[in-house]
CSV table of C-alpha atoms in Angstrom, one decimal:
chain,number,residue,atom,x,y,z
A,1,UNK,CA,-27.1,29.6,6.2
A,2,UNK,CA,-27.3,25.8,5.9
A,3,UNK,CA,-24.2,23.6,7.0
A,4,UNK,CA,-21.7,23.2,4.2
A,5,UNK,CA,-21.3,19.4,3.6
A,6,UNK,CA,-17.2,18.1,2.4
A,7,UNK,CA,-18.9,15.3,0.7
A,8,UNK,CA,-15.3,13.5,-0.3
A,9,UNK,CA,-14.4,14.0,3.5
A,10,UNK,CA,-17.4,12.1,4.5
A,11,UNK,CA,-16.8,9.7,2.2
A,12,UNK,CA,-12.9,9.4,3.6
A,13,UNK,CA,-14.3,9.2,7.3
A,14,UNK,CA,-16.4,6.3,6.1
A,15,UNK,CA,-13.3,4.5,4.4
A,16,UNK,CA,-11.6,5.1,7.2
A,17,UNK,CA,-14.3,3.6,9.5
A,18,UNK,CA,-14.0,0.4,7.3
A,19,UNK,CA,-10.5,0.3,7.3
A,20,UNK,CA,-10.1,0.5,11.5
A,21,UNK,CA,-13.1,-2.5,11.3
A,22,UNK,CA,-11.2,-4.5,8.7
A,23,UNK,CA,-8.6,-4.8,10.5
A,24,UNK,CA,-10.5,-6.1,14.0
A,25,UNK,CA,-12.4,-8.4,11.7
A,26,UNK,CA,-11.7,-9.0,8.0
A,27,UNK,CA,-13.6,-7.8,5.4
A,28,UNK,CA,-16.3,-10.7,5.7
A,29,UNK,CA,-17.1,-10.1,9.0
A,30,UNK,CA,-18.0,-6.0,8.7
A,31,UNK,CA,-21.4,-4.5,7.5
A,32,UNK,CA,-22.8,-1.3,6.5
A,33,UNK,CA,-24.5,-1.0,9.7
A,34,UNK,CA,-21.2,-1.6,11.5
A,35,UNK,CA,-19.5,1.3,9.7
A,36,UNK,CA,-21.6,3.1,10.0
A,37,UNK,CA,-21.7,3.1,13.8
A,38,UNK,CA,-17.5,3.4,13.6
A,39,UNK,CA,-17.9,6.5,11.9
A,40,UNK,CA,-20.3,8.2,14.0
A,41,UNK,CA,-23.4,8.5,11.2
A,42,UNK,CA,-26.3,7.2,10.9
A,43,UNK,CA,-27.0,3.4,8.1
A,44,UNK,CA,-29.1,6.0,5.9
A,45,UNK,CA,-26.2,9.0,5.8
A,46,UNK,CA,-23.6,5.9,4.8
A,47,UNK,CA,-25.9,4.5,1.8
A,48,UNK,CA,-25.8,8.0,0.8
A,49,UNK,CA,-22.6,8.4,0.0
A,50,UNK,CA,-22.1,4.3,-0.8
A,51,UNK,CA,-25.1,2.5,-2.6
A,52,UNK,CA,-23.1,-1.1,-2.1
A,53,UNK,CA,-21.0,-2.3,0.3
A,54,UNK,CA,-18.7,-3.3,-2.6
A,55,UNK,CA,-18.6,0.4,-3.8
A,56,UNK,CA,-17.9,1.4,0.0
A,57,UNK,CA,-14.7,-1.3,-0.5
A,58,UNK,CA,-13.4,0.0,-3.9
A,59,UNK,CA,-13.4,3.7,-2.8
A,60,UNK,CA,-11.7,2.9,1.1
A,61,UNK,CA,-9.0,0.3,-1.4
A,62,UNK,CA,-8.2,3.6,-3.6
A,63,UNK,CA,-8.1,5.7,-0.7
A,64,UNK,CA,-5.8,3.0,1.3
A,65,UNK,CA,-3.2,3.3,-2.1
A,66,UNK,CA,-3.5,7.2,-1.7
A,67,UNK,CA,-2.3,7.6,1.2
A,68,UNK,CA,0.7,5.0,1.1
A,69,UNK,CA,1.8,7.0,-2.2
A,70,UNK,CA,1.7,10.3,0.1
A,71,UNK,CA,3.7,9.0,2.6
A,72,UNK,CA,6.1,7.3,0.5
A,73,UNK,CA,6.0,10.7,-1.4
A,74,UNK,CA,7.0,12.8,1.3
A,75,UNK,CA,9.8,10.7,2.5
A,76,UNK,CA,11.6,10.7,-1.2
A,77,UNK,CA,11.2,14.3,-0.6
A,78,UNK,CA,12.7,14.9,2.5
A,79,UNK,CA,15.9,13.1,1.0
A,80,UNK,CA,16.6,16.4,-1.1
A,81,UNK,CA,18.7,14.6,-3.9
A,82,UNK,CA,17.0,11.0,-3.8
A,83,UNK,CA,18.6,8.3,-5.9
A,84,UNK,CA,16.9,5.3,-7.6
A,85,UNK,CA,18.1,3.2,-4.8
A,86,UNK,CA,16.7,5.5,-2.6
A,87,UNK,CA,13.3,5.7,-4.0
A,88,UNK,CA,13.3,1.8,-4.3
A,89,UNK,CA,14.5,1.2,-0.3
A,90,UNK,CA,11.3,4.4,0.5
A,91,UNK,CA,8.8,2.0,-1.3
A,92,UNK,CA,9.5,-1.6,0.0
A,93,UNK,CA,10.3,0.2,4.0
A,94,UNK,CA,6.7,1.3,3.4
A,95,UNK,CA,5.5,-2.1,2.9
A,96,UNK,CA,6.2,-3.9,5.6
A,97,UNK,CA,4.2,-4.1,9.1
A,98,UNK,CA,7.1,-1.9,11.2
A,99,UNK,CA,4.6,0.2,13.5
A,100,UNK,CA,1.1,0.1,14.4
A,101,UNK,CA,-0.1,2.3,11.6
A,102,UNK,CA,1.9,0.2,8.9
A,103,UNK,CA,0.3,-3.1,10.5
A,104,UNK,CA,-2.6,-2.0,10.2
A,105,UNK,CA,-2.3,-0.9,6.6
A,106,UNK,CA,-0.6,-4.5,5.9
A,107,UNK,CA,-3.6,-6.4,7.6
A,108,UNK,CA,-6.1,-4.5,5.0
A,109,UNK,CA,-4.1,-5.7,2.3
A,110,UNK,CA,-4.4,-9.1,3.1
A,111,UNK,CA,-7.9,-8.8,3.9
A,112,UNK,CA,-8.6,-7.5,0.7
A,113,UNK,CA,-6.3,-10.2,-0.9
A,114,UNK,CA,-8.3,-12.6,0.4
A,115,UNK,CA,-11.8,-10.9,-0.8
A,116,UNK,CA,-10.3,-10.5,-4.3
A,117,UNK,CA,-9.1,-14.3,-4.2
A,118,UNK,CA,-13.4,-15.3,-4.5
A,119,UNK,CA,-14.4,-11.9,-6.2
A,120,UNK,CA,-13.2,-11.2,-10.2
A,121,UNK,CA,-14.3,-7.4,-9.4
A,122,UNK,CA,-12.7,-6.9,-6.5
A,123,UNK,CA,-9.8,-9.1,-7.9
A,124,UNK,CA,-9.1,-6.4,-10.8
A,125,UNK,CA,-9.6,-3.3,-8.7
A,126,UNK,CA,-7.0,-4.8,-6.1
A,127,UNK,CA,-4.8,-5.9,-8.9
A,128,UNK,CA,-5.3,-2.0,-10.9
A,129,UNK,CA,-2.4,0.0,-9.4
A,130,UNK,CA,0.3,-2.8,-9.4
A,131,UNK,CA,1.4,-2.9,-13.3
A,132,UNK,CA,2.1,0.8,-12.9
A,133,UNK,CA,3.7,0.4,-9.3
A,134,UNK,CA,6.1,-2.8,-10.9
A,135,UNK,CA,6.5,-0.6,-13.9
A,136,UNK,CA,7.9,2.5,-11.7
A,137,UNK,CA,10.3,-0.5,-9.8
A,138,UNK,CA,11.6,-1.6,-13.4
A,139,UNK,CA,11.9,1.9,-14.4
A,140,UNK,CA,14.5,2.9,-11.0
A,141,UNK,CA,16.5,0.1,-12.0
A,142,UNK,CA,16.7,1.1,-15.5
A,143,UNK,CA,17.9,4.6,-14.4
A,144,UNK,CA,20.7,3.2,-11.7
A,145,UNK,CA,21.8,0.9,-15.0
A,146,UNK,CA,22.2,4.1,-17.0
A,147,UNK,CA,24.1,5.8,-14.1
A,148,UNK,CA,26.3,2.4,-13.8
A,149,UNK,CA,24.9,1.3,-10.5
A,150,UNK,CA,23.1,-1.3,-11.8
A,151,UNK,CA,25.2,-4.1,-13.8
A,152,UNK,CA,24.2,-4.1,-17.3
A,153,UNK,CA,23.0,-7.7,-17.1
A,154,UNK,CA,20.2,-7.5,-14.7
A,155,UNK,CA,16.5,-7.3,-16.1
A,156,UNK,CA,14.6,-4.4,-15.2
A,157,UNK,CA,11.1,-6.5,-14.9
A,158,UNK,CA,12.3,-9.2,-13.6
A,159,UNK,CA,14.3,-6.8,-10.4
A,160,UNK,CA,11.2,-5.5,-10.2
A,161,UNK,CA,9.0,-8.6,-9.5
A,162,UNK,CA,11.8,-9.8,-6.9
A,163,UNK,CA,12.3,-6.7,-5.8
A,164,UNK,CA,7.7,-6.7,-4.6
A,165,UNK,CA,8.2,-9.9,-3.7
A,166,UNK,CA,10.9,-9.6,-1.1
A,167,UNK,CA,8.7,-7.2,0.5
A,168,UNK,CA,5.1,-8.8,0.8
A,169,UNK,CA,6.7,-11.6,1.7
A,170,UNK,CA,8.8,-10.3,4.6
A,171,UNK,CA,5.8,-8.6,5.3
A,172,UNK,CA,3.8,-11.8,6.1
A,173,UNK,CA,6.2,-13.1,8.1
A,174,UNK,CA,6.5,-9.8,10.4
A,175,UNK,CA,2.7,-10.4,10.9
A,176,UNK,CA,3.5,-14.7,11.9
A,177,UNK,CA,6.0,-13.7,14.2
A,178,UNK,CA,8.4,-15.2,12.2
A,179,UNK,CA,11.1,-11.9,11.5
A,180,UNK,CA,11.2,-8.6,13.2
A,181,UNK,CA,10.5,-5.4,11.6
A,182,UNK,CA,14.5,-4.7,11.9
A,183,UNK,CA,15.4,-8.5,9.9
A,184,UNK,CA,12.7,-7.5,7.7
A,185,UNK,CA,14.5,-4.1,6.8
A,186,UNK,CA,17.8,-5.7,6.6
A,187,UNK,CA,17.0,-8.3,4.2
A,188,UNK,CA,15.7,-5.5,1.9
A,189,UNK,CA,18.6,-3.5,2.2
A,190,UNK,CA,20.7,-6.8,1.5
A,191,UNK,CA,18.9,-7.3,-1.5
A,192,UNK,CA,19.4,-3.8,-2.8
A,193,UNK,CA,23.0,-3.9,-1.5
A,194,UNK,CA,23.6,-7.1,-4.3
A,195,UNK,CA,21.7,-5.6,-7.0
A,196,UNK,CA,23.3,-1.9,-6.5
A,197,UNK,CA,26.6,-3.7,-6.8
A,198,UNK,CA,28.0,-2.3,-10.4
A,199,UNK,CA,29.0,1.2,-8.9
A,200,UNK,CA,29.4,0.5,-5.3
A,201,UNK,CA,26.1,2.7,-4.6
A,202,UNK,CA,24.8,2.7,-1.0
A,203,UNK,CA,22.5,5.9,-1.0
């Protein structure tokens, strides 16, 4: 019988191959040819399966968010009973640059950042998960408020905004050399220490 093909695998090997690449060289500097030799498969077997490079970069950016959502997924579940704070501290931890893997995974952001800065397509496919992920931020704080955790005052959104912002930028300066991994975490946890101050929550 003929070899059963996993064509979404093959598709992930090749993501994968670009992702490892990117993050050697930036987006700019890889070609097809080049991932194609990372992933073991021949230029014809990757234009199969990608008939652009920029189609190849749009399928390894949705499976970069995949995977981050997994992991941040299975750690809320290994809590058991996780709590909005919880959730929130699981989501910015997994932001920043702490281990090789996560360094990597930060590097590729920022590689695609700076390909979306030139590029309106790549700019909105970058930019497509982040309402939702800013919206689910707003939406933990909104739930500690209703538990009294939260003080009444404090705007949802807005907590939500700081809230990414704290971590991509803490996440930059892991990558200068300018904080450790441990700082990094600790001004997060400061943060959400101040803004989980109504009900004395430290979960």
């Amino acid at each position: 019988m003929p070899k059963q093909v996993d064509h979404e695998q093959r598709r992930v090997q090749i993501a994968e191959a670009l992702q490892r690449l990117t993050t050697r060289a930036g987006l700019e500097g890889v070609s097809l040819r080049q991932v194609a030799a990372e992933a073991g498969m021949s230029m014809g077997s990757v234009q199969h399966y990608f008939k652009s490079k920029d189609e190849m970069l749009r399928f390894a950016l949705e499976h970069r968010h995949k995977l981050r959502t997994e992991r941040i997924s299975a750690k809320i579940l290994a809590e058991g009973r996780p709590t909005p704070r919880s959730i929130l501290r699981a989501c910015l931890v997994e932001i920043l640059p702490r281990d090789p893997d996560s360094e990597a995974d930060f590097l590729i952001g920022v590689a695609y950042f700076i390909r979306a800065a030139a590029d309106p397509a790549m700019a909105k496919a970058f930019g497509e998960g982040m309402p939702e992920l800013l919206q689910f931020f707003a939406d933990q704080v909104r739930q500690a408020q209703e538990a009294g955790d939260v003080p009444a005052s404090a705007d949802p959104a807005i907590e939500a905004s700081l809230l990414w912002a704290i971590a991509d930028s803490q996440g930059s300066e892991i990558l200068m050399g300018q904080r450790t991994p441990a700082e990094a975490v600790s001004t997060v946890d400061y943060y959400l220490d101040r803004l989980f101050s109504a009900g004395g929550s430290r979960t």
